[in-house]
Tab-separated table of C-alpha atoms and ligand atoms in Angstrom:
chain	number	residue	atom	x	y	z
A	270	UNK	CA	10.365	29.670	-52.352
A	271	UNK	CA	11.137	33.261	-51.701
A	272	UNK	CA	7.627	33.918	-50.299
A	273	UNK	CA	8.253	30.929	-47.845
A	274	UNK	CA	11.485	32.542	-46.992
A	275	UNK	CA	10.054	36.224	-45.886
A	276	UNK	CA	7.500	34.449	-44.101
A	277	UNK	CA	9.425	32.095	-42.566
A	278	UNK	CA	11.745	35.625	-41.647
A	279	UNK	CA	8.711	37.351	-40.488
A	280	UNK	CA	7.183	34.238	-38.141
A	281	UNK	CA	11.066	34.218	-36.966
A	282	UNK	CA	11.310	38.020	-36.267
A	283	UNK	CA	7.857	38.240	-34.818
A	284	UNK	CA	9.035	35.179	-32.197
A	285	UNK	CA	11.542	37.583	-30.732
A	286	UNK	CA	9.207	39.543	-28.903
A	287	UNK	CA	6.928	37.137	-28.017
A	288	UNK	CA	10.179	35.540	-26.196
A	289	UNK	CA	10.676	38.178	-24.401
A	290	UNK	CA	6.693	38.974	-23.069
A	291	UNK	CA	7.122	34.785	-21.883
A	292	UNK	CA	10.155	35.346	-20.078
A	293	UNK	CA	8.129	35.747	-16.494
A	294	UNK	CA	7.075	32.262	-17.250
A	295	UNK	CA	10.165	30.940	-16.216
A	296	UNK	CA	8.564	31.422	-12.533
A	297	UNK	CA	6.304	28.371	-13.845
A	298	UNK	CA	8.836	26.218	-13.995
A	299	UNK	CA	9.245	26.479	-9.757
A	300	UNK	CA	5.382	25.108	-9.518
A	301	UNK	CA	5.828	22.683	-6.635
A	302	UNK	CA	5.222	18.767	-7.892
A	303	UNK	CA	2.217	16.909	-6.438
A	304	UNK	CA	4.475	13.526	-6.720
A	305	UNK	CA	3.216	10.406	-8.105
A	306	UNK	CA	-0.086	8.858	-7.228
A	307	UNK	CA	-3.846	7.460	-8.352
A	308	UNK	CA	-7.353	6.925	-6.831
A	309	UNK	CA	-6.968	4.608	-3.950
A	310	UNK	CA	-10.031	2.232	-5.468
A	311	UNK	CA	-11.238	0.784	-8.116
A	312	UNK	CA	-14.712	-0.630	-8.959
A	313	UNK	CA	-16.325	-3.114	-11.008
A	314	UNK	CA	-19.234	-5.410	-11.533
A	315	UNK	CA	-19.554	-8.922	-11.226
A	316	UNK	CA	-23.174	-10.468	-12.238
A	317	UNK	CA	-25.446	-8.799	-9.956
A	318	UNK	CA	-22.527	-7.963	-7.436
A	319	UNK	CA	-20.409	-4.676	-7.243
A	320	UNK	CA	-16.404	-5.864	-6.210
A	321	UNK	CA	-14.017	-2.817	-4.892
A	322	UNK	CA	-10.240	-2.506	-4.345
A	323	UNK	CA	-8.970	-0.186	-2.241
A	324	UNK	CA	-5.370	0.795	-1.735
A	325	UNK	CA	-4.670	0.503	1.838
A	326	UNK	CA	-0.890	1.171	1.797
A	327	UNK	CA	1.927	0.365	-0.705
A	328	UNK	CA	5.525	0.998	-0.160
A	329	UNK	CA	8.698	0.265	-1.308
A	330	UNK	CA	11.847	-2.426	-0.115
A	331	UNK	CA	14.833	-3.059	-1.373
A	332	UNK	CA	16.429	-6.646	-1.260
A	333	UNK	CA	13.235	-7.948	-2.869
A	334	UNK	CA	15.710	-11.589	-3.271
A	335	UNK	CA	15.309	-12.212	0.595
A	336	UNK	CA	11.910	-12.126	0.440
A	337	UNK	CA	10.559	-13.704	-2.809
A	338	UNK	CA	13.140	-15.884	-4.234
A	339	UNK	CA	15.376	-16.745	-1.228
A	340	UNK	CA	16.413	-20.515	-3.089
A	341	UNK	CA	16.872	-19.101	-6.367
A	342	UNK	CA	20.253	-17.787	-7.319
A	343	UNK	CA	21.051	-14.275	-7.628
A	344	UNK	CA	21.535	-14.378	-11.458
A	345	UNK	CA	18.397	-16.397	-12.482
A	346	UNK	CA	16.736	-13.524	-10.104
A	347	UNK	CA	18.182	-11.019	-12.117
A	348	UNK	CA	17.291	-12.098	-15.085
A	349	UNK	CA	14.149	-13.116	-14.339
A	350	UNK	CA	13.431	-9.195	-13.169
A	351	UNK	CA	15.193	-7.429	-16.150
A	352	UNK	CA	12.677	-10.037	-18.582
A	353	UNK	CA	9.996	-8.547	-17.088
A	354	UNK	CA	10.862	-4.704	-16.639
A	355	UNK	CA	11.043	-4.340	-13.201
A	356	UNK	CA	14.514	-3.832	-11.348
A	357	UNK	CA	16.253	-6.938	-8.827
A	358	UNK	CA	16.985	-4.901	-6.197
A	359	UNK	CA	13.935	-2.608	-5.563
A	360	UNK	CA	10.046	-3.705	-4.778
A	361	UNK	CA	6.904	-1.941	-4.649
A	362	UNK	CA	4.176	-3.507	-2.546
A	363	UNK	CA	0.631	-2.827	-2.447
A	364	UNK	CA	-1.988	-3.707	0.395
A	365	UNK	CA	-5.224	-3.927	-1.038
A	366	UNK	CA	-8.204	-5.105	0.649
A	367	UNK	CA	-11.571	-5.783	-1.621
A	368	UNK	CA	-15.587	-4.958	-0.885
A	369	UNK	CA	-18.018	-7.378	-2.096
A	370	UNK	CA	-21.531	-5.701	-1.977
A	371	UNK	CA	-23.622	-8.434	-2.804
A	372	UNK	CA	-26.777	-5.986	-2.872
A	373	UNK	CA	-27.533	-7.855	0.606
A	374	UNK	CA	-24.678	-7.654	2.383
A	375	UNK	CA	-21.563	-5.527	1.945
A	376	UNK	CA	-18.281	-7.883	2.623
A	377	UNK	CA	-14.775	-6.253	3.349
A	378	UNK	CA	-12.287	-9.381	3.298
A	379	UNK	CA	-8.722	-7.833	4.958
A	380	UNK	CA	-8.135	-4.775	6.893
A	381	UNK	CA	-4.876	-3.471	6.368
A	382	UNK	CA	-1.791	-2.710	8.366
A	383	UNK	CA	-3.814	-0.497	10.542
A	384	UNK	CA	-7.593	0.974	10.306
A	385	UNK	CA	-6.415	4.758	8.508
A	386	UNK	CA	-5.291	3.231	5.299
A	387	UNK	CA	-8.066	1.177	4.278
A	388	UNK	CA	-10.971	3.705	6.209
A	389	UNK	CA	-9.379	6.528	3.694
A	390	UNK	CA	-10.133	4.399	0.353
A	391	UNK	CA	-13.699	3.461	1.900
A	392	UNK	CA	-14.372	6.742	2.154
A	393	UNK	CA	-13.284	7.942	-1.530
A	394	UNK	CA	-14.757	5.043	-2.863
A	395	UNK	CA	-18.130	6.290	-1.255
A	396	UNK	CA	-18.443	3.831	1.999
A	397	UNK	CA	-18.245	4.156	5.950
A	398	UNK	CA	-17.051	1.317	8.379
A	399	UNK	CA	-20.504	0.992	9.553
A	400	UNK	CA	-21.634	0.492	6.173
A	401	UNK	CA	-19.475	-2.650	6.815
A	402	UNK	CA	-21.734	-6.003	7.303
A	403	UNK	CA	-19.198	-9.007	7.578
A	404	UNK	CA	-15.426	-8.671	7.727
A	405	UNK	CA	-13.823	-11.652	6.477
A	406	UNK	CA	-10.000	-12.423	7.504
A	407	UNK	CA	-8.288	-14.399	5.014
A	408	UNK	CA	-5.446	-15.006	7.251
A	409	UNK	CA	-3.827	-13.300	10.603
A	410	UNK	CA	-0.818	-11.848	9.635
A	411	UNK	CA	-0.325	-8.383	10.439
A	412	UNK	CA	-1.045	-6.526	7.376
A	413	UNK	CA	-4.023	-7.782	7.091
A	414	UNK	CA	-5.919	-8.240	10.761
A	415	UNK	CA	-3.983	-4.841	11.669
A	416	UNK	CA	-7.236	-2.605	11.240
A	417	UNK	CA	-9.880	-4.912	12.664
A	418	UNK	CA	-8.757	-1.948	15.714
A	419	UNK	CA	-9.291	1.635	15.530
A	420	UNK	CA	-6.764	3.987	16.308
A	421	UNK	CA	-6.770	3.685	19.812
A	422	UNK	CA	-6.493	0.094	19.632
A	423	UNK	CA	-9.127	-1.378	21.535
A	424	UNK	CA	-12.585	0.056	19.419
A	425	UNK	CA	-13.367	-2.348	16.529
A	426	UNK	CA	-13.209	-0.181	13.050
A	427	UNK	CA	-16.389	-1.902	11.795
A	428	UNK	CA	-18.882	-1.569	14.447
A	429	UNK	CA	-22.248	-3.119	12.540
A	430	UNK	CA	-19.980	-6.177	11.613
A	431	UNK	CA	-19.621	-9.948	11.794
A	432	UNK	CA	-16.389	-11.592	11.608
A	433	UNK	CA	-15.823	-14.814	9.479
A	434	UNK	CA	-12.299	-16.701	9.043
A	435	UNK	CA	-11.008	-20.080	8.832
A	436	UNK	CA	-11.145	-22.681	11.569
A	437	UNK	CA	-8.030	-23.598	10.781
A	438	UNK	CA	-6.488	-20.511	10.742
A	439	UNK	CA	-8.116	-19.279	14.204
A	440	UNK	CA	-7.086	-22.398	16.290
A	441	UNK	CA	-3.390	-22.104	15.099
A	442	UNK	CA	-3.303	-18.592	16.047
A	443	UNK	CA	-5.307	-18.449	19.711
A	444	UNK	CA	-3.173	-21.192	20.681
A	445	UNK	CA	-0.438	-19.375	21.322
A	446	UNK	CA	0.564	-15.949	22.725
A	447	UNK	CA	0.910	-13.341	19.877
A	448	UNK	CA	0.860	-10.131	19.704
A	449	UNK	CA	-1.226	-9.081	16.551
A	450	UNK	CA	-4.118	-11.848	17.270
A	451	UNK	CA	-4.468	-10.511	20.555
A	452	UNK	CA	-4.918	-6.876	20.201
A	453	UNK	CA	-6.895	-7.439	17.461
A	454	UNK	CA	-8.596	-11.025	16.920
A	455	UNK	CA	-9.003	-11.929	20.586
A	456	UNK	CA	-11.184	-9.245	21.369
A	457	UNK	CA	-13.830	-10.119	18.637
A	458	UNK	CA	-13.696	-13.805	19.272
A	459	UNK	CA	-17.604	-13.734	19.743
A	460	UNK	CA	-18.586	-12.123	16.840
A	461	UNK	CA	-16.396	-14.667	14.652
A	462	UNK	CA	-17.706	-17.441	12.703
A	463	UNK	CA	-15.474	-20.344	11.590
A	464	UNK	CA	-15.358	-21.733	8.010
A	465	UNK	CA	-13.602	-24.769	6.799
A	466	UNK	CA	-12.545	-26.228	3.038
A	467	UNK	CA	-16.505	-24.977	0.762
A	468	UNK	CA	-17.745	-22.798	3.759
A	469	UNK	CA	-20.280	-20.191	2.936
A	470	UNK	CA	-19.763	-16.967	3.903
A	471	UNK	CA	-22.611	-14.761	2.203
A	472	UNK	CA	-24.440	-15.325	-0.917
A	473	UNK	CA	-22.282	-16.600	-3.777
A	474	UNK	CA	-19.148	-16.187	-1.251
A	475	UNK	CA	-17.863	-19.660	-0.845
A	476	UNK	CA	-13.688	-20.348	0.964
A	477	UNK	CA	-11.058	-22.711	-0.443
A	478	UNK	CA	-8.670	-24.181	1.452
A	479	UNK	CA	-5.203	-22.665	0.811
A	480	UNK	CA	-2.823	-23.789	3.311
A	481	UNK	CA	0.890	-22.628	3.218
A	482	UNK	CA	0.963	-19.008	3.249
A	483	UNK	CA	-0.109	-19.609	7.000
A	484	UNK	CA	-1.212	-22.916	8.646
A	485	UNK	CA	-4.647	-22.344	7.890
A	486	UNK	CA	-4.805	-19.269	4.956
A	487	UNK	CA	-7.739	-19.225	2.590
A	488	UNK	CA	-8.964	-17.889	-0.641
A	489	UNK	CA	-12.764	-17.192	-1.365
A	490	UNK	CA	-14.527	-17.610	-4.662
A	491	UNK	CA	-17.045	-14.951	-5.344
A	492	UNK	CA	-20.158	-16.045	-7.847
A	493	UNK	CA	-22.563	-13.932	-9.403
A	494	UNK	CA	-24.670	-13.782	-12.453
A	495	UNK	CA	-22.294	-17.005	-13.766
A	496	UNK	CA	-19.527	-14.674	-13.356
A	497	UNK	CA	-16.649	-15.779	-11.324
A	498	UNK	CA	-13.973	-14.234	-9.553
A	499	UNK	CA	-11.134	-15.707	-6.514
A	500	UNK	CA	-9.966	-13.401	-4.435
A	501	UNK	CA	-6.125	-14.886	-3.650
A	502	UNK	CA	-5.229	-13.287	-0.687
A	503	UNK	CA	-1.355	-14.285	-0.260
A	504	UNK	CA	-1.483	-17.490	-2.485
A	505	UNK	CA	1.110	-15.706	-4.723
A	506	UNK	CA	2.816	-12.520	-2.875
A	507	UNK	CA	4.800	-11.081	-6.360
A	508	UNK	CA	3.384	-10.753	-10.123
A	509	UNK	CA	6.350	-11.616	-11.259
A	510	UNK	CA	8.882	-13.976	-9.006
A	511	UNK	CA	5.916	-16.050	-7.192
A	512	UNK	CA	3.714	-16.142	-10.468
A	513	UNK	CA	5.840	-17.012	-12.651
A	514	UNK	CA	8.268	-19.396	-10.273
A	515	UNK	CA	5.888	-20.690	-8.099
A	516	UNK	CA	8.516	-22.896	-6.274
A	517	UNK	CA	10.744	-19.679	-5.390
A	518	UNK	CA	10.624	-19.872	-1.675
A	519	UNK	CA	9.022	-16.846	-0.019
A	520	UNK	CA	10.115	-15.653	3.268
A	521	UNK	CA	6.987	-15.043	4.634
A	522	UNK	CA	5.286	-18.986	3.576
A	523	UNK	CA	5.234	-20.551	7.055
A	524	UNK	CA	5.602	-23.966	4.865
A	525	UNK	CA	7.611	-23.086	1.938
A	526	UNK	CA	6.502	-26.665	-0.049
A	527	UNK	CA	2.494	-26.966	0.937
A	528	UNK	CA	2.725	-22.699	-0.056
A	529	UNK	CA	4.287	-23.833	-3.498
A	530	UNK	CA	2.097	-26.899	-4.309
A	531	UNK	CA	-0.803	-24.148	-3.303
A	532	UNK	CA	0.303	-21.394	-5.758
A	533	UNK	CA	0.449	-23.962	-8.775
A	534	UNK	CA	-3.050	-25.538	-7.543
A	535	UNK	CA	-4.872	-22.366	-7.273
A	536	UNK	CA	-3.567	-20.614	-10.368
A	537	UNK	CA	-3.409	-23.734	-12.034
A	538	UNK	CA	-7.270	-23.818	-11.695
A	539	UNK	CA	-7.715	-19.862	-12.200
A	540	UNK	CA	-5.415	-20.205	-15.427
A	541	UNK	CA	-7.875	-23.123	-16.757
A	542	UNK	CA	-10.980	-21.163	-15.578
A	543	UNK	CA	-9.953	-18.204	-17.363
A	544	UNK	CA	-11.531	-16.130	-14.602
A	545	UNK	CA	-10.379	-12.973	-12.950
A	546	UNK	CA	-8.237	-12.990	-9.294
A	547	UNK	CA	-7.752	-10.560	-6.610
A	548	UNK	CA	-4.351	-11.133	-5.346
A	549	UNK	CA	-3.992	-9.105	-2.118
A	550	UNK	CA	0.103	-7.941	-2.952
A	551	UNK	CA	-0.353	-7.493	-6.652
A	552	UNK	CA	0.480	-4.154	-8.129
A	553	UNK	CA	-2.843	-1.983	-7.597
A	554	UNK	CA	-5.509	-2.531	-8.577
A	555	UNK	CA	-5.007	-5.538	-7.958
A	556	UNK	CA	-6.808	-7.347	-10.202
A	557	UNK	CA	-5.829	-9.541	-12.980
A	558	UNK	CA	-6.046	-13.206	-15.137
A	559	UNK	CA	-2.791	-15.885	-15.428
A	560	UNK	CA	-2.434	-17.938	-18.292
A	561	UNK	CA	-0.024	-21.081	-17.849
A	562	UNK	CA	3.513	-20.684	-19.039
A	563	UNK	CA	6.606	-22.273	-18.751
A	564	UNK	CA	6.906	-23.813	-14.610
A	565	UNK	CA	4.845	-21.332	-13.563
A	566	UNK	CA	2.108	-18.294	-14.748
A	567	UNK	CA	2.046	-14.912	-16.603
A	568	UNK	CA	0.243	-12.876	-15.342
A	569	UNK	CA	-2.311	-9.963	-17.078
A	570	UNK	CA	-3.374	-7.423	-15.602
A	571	UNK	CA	-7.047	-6.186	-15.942
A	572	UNK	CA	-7.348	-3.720	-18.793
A	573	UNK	CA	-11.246	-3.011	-19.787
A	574	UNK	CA	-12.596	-6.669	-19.629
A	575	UNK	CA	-14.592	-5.975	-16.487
A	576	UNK	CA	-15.505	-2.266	-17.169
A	577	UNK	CA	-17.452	-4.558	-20.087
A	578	UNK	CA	-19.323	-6.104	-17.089
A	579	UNK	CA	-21.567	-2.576	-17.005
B	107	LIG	ZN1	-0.062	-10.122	3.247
């Protein structure tokens, strides 16, 4: 005991002036912050296919209520939120577009609310726009037809590329004047082809009808290998308020009840499946499974099962 004590008196003493020689480290403590932040991709096989996220933008809103659960009452809202650890009155969204190189064909379905966003994660994730072979456009709402245009708005992004989208989805929007379709759709009109319900798009890229989100929305199924994957698009806008109350009315469903019945049919099948989704809004990267619970779906986010794929 009183050899522990002197040395426990020494190691004390000898900390004095070792105190002292740190005290110009307190200059460390002004080192600026870099602020929050991760890669702006993420990559992963599927069979004999290679499938990449990429962050395009996120930001955050607050009244997340008038957007995702405008017919649900403020207190099942809250609760709902504080169950799930996020907060009621704050939301982070993501805008994430996904590559498909199918070892023929490299596939970019969405471009983002404008060309920079998603052209800055193709290039850290090691691609150029002209490495781009088909764009597909799941639907034409801004944030996602908003970079078929280059920065000076009237140069496609993705020179080398064809254009596929639903038929459905096309004839609603050319039909009338709007804005975003014609600074960026109407100009390509040539170069699109038009899919309905099981068209093909590439190899092992097949669409699904998912009408609700817009009149004529779809999701695509992407098969490889016997592995299987949907990319979701806007199906289900929220991880937590659309997945797991799929009737929650969302402000930006054209037809709030077809958007619902679509949520519960596509996840429905997804949760059965047990096969990975793409949601385009989900927190990034994006990519996750739902298992049915309660009205509605909880959803897991990707941890290692697909680094597993190789
Ligand atoms: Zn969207």
């Amino acid at each position: 005991m009183t050899t522990l004590s002197r040395r426990q008196a020494l190691f004390a003493g000898a900390t004095m002036p070792l105190a002292a020689t740190f005290l110009p480290g307190i200059a460390r403590a002004q080192e600026a912050m870099q602020g929050s932040g991760f890669a702006p991709w993420n990559r992963f096989k599927l069979g004999s296919f290679e499938v990449t996220t990429l962050l395009a933008g996120t930001r955050a809103s607050d009244k997340p209520q008038e957007t995702f659960g405008t017919n649900a009452s403020p207190e099942d809202f809250a609760a709902l939120s504080a169950a799930n650890f996020i907060p009621a009155d704050m939301t982070q969204n993501f805008f994430t577009p996904t590559v498909v190189n199918t070892g023929s064909e490299i596939v970019l379905f969405d471009t983002g609310l404008s060309a920079e966003g998603t052209l800055a994660a193709l290039t850290a994730a090691g691609m150029t726009a002209d490495m781009v072979d088909v764009v597909v456009i799941t639907h034409m709402h801004g944030d996602h037809i908003g970079g078929l245009m280059g920065a000076d708005g009237t140069t496609p992004t993705y020179l080398n590329a064809r254009y596929v989208t639903g038929a459905v989805e096309h004839n609603h929007w050319s039909g009338a004047a709007n804005e975003g379709f014609d600074k960026n759709v109407r100009p390509l009109n040539d170069k699109f082809t038009f899919i309905d319900d099981a068209g093909s798009v590439a190899t092992g890229i097949t669409g699904m009808a998912a009408f609700g989100h817009s009149p004529g929305h779809m999701v695509y199924q992407v098969e490889s290998g016997g592995q299987r994957l949907m990319i979701t698009a806007d199906t289900a806008n929220h991880f937590v308020w659309s997945l797991q109350r799929p009737d929650w009315e969302v402000r930006f469903d054209a037809d709030k009840a077809a958007a619902a019945a679509v949520r519960k049919q596509v996840f429905g099948q997804i949760a059965a499946d047990r096969i990975p989704f793409i949601g385009y809004h989900m927190p990034f990267p994006g990519v996750g499974f739902v298992e049915a619970a309660g009205e509605g779906f909880r959803y897991v986010p990707a941890s290692y099962q697909l680094m597993l794929n190789g």
